[in-house]
PDB file of C-alpha atoms in Angstrom:
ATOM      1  CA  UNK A   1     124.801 129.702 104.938  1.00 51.00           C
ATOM      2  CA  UNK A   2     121.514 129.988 102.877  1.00 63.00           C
ATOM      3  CA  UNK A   3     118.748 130.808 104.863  1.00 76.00           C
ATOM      4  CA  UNK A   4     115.885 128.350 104.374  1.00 74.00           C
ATOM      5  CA  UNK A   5     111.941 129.697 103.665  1.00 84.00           C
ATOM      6  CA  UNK A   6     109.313 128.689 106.308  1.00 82.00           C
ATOM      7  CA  UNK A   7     107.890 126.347 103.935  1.00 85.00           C
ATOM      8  CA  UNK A   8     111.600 124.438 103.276  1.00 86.00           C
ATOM      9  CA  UNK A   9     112.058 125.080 107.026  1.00 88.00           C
ATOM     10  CA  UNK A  10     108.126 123.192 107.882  1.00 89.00           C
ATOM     11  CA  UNK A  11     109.085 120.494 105.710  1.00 91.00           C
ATOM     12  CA  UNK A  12     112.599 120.313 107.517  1.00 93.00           C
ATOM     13  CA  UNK A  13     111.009 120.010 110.938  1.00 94.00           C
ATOM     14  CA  UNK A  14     108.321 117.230 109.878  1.00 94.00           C
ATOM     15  CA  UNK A  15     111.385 115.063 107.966  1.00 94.00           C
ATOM     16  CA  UNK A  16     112.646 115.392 111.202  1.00 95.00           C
ATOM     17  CA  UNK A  17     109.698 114.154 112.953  1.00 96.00           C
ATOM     18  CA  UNK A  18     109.082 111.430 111.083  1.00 94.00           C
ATOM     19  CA  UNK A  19     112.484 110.002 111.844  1.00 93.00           C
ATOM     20  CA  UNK A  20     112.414 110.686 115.345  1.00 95.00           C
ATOM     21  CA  UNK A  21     108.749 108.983 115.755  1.00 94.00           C
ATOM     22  CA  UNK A  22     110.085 105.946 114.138  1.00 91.00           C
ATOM     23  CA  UNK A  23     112.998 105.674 116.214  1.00 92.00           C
ATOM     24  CA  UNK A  24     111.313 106.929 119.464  1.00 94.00           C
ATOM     25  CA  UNK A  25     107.770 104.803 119.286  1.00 93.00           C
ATOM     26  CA  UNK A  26     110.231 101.782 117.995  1.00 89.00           C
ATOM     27  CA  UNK A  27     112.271 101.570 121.156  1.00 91.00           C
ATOM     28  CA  UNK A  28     109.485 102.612 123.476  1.00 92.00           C
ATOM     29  CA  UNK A  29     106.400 100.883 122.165  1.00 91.00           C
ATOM     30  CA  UNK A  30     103.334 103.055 121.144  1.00 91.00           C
ATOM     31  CA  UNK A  31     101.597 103.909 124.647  1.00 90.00           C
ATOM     32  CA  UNK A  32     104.946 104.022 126.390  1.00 92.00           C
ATOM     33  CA  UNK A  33     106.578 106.888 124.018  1.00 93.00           C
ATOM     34  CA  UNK A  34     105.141 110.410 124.330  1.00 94.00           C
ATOM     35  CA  UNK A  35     104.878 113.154 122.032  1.00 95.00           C
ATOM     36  CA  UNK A  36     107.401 115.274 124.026  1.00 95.00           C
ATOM     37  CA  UNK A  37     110.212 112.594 123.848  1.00 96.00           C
ATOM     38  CA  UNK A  38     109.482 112.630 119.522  1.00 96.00           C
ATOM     39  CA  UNK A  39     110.227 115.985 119.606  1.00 96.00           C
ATOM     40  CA  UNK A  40     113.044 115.883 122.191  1.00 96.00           C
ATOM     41  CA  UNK A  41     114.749 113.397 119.674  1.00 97.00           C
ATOM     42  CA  UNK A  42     113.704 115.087 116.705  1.00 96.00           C
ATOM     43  CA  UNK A  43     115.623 118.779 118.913  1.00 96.00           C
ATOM     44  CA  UNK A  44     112.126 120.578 118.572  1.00 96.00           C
ATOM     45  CA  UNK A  45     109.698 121.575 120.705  1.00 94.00           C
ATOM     46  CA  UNK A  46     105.978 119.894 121.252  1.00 94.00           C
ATOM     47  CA  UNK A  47     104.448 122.874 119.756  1.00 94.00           C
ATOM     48  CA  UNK A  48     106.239 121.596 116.609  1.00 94.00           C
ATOM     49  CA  UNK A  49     104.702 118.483 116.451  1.00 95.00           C
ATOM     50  CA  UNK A  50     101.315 119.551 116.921  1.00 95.00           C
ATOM     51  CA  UNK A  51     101.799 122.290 114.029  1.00 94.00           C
ATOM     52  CA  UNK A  52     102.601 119.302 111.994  1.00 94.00           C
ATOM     53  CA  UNK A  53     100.516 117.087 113.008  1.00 95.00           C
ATOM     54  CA  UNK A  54      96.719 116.385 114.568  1.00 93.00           C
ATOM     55  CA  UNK A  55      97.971 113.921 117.402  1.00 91.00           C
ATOM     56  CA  UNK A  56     100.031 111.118 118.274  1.00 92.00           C
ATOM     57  CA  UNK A  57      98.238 108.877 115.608  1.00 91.00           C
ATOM     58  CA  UNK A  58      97.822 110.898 112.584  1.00 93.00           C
ATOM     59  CA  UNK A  59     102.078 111.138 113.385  1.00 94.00           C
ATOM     60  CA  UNK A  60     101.789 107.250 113.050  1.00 93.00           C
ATOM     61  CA  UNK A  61     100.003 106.970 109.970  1.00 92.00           C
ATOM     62  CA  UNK A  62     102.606 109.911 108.539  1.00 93.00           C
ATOM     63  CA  UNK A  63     105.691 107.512 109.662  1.00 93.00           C
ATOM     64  CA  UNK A  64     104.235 104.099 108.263  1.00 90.00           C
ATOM     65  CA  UNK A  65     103.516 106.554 104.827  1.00 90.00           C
ATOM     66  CA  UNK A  66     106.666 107.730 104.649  1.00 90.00           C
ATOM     67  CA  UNK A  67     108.476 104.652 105.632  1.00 86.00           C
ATOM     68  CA  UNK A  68     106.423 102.850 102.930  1.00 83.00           C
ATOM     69  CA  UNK A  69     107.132 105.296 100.773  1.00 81.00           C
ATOM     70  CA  UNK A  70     110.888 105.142 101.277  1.00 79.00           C
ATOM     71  CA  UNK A  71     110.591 101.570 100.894  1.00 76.00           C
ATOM     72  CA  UNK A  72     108.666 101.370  97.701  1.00 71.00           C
ATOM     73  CA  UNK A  73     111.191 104.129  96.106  1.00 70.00           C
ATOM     74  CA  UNK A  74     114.018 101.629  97.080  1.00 70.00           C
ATOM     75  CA  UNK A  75     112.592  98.644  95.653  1.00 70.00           C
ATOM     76  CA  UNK A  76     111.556 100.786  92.282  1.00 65.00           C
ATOM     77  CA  UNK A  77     115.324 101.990  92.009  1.00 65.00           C
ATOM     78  CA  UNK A  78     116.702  98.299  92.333  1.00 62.00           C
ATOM     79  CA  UNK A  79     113.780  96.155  90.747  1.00 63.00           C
ATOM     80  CA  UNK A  80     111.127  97.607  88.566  1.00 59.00           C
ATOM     81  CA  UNK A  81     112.984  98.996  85.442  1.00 58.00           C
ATOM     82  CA  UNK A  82     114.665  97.611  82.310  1.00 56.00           C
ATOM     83  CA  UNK A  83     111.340  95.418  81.377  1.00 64.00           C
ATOM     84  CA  UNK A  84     112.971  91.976  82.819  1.00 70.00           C
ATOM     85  CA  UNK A  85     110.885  89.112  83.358  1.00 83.00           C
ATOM     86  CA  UNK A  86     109.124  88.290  86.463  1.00 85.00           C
ATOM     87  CA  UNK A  87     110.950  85.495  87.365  1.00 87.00           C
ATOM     88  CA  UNK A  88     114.203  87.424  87.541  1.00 88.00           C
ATOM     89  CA  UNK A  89     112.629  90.203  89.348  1.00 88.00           C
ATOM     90  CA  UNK A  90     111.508  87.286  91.914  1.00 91.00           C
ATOM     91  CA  UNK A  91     114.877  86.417  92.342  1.00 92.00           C
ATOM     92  CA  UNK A  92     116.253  89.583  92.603  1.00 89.00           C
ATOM     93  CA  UNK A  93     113.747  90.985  94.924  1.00 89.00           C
ATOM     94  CA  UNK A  94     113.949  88.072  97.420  1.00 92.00           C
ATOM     95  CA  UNK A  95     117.801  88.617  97.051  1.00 91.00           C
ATOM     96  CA  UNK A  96     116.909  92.640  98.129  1.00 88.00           C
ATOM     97  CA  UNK A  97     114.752  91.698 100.846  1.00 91.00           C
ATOM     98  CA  UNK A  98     117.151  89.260 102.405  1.00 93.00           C
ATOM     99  CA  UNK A  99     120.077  91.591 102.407  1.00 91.00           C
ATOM    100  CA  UNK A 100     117.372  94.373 103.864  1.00 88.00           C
ATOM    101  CA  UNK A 101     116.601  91.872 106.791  1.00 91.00           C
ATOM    102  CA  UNK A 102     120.324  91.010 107.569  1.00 91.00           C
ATOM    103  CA  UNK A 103     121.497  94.221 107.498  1.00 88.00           C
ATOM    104  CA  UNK A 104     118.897  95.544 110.227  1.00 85.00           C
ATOM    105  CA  UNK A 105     117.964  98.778 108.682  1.00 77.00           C
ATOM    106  CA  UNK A 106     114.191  97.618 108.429  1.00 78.00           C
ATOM    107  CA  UNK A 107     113.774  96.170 112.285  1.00 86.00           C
ATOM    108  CA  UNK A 108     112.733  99.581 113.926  1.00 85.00           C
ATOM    109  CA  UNK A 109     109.906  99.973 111.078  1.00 85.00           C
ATOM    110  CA  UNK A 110     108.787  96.552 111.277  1.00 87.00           C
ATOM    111  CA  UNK A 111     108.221  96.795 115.327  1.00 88.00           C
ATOM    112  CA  UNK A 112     106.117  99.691 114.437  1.00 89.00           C
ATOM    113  CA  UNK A 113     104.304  98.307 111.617  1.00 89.00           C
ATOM    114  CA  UNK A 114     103.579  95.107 113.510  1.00 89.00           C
ATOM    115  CA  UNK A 115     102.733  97.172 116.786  1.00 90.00           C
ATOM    116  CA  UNK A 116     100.751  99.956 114.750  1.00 91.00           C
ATOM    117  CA  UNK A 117      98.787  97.013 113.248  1.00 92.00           C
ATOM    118  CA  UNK A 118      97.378  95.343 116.532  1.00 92.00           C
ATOM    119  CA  UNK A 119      96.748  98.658 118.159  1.00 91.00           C
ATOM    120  CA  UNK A 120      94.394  99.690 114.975  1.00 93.00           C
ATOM    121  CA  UNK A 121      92.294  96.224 115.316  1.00 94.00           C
ATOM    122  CA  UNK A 122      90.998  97.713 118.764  1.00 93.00           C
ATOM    123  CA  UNK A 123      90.173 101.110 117.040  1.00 92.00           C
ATOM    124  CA  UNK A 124      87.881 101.377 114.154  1.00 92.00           C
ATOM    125  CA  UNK A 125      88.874 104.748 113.166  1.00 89.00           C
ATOM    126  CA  UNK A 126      92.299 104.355 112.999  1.00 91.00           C
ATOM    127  CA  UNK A 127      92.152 100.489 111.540  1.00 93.00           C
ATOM    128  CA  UNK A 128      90.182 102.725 108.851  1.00 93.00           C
ATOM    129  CA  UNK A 129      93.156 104.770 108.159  1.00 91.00           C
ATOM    130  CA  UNK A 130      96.121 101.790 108.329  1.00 91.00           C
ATOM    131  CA  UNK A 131      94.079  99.686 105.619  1.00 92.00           C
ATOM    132  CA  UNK A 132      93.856 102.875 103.541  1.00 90.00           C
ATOM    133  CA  UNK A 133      97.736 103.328 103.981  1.00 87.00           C
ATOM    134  CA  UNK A 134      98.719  99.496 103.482  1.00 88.00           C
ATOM    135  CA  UNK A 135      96.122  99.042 100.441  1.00 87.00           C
ATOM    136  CA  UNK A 136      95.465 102.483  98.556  1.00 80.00           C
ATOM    137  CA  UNK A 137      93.208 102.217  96.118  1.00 71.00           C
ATOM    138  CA  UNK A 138      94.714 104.804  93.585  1.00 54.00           C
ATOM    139  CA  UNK A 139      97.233 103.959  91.875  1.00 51.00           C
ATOM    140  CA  UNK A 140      96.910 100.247  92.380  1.00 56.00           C
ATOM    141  CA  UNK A 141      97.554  98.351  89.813  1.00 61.00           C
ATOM    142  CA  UNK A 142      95.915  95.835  87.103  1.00 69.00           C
ATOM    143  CA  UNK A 143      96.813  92.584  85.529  1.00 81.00           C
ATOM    144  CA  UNK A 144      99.119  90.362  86.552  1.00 87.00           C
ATOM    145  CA  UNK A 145     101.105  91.301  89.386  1.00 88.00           C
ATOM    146  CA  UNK A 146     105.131  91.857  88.524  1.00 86.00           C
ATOM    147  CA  UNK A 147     106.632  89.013  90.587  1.00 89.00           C
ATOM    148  CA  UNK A 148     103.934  86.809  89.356  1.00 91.00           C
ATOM    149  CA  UNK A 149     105.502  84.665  86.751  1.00 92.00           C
ATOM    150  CA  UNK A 150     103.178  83.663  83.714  1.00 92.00           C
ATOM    151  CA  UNK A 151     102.329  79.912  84.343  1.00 93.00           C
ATOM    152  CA  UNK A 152     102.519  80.607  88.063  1.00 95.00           C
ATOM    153  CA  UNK A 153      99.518  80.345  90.261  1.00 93.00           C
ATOM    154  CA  UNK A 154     100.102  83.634  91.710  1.00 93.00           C
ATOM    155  CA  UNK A 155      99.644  85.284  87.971  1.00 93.00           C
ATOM    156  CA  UNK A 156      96.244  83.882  88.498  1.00 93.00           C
ATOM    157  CA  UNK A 157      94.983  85.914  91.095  1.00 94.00           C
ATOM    158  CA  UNK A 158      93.956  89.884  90.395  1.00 92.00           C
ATOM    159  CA  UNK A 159      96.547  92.380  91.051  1.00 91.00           C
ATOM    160  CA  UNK A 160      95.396  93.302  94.572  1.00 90.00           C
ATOM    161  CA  UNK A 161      94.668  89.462  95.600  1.00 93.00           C
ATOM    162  CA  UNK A 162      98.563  88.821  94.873  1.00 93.00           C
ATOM    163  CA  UNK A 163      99.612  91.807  96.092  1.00 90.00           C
ATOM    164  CA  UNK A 164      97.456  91.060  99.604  1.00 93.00           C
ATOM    165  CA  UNK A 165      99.351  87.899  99.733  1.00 95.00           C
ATOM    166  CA  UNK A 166     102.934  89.269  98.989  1.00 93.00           C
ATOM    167  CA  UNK A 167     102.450  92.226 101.393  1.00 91.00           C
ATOM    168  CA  UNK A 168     101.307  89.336 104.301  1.00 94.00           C
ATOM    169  CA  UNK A 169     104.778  87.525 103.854  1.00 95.00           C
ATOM    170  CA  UNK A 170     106.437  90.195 103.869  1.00 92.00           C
ATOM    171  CA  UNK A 171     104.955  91.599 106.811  1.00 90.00           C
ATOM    172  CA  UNK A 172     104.551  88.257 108.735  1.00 92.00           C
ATOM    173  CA  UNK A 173     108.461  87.328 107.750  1.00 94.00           C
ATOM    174  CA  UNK A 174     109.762  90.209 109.249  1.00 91.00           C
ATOM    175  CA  UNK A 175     108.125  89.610 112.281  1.00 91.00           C
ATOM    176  CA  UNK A 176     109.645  86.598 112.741  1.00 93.00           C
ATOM    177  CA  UNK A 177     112.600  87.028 111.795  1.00 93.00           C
ATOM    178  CA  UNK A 178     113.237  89.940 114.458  1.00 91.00           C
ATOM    179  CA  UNK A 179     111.547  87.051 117.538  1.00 92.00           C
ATOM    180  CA  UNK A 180     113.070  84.339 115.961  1.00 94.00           C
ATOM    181  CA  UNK A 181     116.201  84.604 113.426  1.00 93.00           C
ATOM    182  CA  UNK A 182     117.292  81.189 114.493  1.00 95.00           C
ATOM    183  CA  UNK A 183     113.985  79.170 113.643  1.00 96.00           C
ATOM    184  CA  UNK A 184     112.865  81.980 110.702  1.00 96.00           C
ATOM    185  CA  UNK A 185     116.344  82.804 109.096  1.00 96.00           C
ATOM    186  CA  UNK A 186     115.751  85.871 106.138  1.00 95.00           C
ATOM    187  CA  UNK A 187     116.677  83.418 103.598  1.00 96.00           C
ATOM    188  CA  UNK A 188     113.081  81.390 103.898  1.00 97.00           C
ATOM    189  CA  UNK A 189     111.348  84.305 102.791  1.00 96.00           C
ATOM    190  CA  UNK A 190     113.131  84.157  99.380  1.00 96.00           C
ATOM    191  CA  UNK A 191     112.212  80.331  99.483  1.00 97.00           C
ATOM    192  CA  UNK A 192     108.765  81.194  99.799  1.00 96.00           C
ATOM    193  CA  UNK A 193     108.661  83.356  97.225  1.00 95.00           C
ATOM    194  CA  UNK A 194     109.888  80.921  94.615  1.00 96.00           C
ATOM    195  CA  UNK A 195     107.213  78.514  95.594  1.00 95.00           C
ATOM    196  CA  UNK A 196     104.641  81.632  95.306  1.00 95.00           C
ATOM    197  CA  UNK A 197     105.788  82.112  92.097  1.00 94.00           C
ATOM    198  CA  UNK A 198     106.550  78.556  90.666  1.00 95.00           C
ATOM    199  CA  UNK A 199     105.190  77.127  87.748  1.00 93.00           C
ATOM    200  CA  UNK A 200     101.674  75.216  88.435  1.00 87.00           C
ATOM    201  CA  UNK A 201     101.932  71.610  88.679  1.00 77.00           C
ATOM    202  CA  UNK A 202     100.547  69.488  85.618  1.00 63.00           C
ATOM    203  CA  UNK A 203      96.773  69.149  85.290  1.00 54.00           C
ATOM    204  CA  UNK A 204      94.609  65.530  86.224  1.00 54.00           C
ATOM    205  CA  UNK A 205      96.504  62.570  86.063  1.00 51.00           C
ATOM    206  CA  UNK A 206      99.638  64.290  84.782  1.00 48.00           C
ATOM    207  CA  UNK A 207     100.945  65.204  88.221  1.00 47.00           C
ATOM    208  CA  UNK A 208     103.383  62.752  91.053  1.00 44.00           C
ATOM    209  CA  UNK A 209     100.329  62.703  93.562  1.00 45.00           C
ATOM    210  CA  UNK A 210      98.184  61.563  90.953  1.00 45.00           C
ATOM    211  CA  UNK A 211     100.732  58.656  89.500  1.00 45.00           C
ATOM    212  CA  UNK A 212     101.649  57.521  92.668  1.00 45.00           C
ATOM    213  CA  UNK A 213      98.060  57.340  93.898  1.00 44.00           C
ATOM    214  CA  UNK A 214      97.257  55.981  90.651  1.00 43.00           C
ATOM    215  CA  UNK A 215      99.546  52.956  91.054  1.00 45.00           C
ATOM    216  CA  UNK A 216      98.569  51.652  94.479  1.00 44.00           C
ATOM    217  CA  UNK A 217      95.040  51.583  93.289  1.00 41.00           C
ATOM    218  CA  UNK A 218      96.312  49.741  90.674  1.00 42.00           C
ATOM    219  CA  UNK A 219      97.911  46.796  92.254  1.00 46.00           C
ATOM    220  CA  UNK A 220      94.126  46.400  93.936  1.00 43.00           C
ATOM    221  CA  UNK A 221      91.869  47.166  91.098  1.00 41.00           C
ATOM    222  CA  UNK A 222      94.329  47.063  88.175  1.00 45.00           C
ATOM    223  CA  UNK A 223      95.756  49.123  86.437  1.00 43.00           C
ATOM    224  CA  UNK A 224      92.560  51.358  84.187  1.00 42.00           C
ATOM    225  CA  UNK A 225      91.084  51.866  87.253  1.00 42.00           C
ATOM    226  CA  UNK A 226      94.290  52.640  89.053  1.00 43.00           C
ATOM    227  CA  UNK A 227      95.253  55.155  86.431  1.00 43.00           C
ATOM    228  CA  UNK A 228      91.811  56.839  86.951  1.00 45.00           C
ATOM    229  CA  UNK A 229      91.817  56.745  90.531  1.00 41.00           C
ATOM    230  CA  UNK A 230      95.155  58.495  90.228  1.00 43.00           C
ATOM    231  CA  UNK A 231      93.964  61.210  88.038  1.00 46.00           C
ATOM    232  CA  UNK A 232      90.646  61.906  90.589  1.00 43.00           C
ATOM    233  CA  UNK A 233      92.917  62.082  93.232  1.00 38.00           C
ATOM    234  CA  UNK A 234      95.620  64.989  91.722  1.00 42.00           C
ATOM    235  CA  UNK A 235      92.135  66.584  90.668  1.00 41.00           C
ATOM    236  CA  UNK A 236      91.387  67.077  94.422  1.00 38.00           C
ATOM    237  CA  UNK A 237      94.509  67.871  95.478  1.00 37.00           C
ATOM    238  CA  UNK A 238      94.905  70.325  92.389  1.00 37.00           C
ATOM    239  CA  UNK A 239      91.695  71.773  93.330  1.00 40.00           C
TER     240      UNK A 239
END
């Protein structure tokens, strides 16, 4: 059997870390699970994690890295390649994401996330350090977002407004689909993102609001002012 260098053999140990802290802090919540029972799952000793890492929370900001990292190297495998339009890569992402939330294989890292998240609104320090993992700003990108179809209102945003909304349903969906799978099934999440990324409606006076408001105004004031009502009335609702 090849013998492994201490660097391989560091890296080894804090793979194995990582793994165990999601698993451990997952089942146990974040103040009930203690170092020592990550590294009794992970088969190493305490010393190990501490060589690894500063403290319980700089191991939580390592396992929501590297589980967004695993994550984003998934979705880049299936998705982003091939130059296909966004509005396939909608569909086929919501697709991915639904299968992802049926199959389970996200839950444990989504009760962390979600745990992680309210526990770093109490602490300044480490809220610091979450918003630089969830929104880094190197390598972000520019222009329209990829599963913001041209025409839609999404690809009207920036790049990180869109992105800030996409990562909130995605976050907030699998939250509810782990309390409530009956009343927030995995499929609505791929509904929502085809309304995200749906063409905008027509402008003034071209859209149903506006021709519908347009013609009971018309039956009172006939049917000029009607049609002007109508198209002051999609304005608002068009913003």
């Amino acid at each position: 059997m090849e013998r492994l260098s201490r660097q391989e053999q560091r890296e080894r140990n804090r793979l194995a870390l990582l793994e165990a802290a999601e698993k451990v802090f997952a089942e146990r919540g974040i103040q009930g699970a203690s170092v020592d029972e990550v590294a009794a799952e992970a088969g190493l000793t305490k010393g190990a994690v501490y060589s690894n890492f500063d403290g319980k929370e700089d191991l939580l900001l390592a396992v929501l890295r590297h589980g967004l990292g695993r994550e984003a190297r998934a979705q880049a495998e299936r998705l982003l390649h091939g130059g296909r339009e966004a509005g396939a890569l909608v569909e086929e992402f919501g697709a991915y994401w639904v299968e992802g939330a049926r199959g389970g294989g996200q839950d444990s890292f989504a009760r962390l996330t979600v745990e992680f998240m309210v526990h770093a609104t109490r602490h300044p320090a480490v809220r610091e350090q979450l918003v630089a993992v969830l929104f880094p700003d190197e390598g972000t990108g520019s222009g329209r977002h990829p599963l913001a179809p041209e025409g839609s209102g999404l690809a009207e945003l920036p790049y990180g407004e869109a992105d800030a909304i996409l990562k909130s349903l995605d976050l907030g969906m699998r939250l509810l689909t782990l309390l409530a799978p009956e009343r927030c099934p995995p499929e609505l999440f791929l509904e929502a993102l085809r309304l995200l990324s749906a063409p905008k409606a027509a402008g003034p006076g071209g859209g149903v609001a506006g021709e519908e408001a347009g013609a009971a105004a018309g039956g009172a004031v006939g049917g000029a002012a009607g049609a002007a009502a109508g198209g002051a009335v999609d304005e608002a609702r068009l913003g």
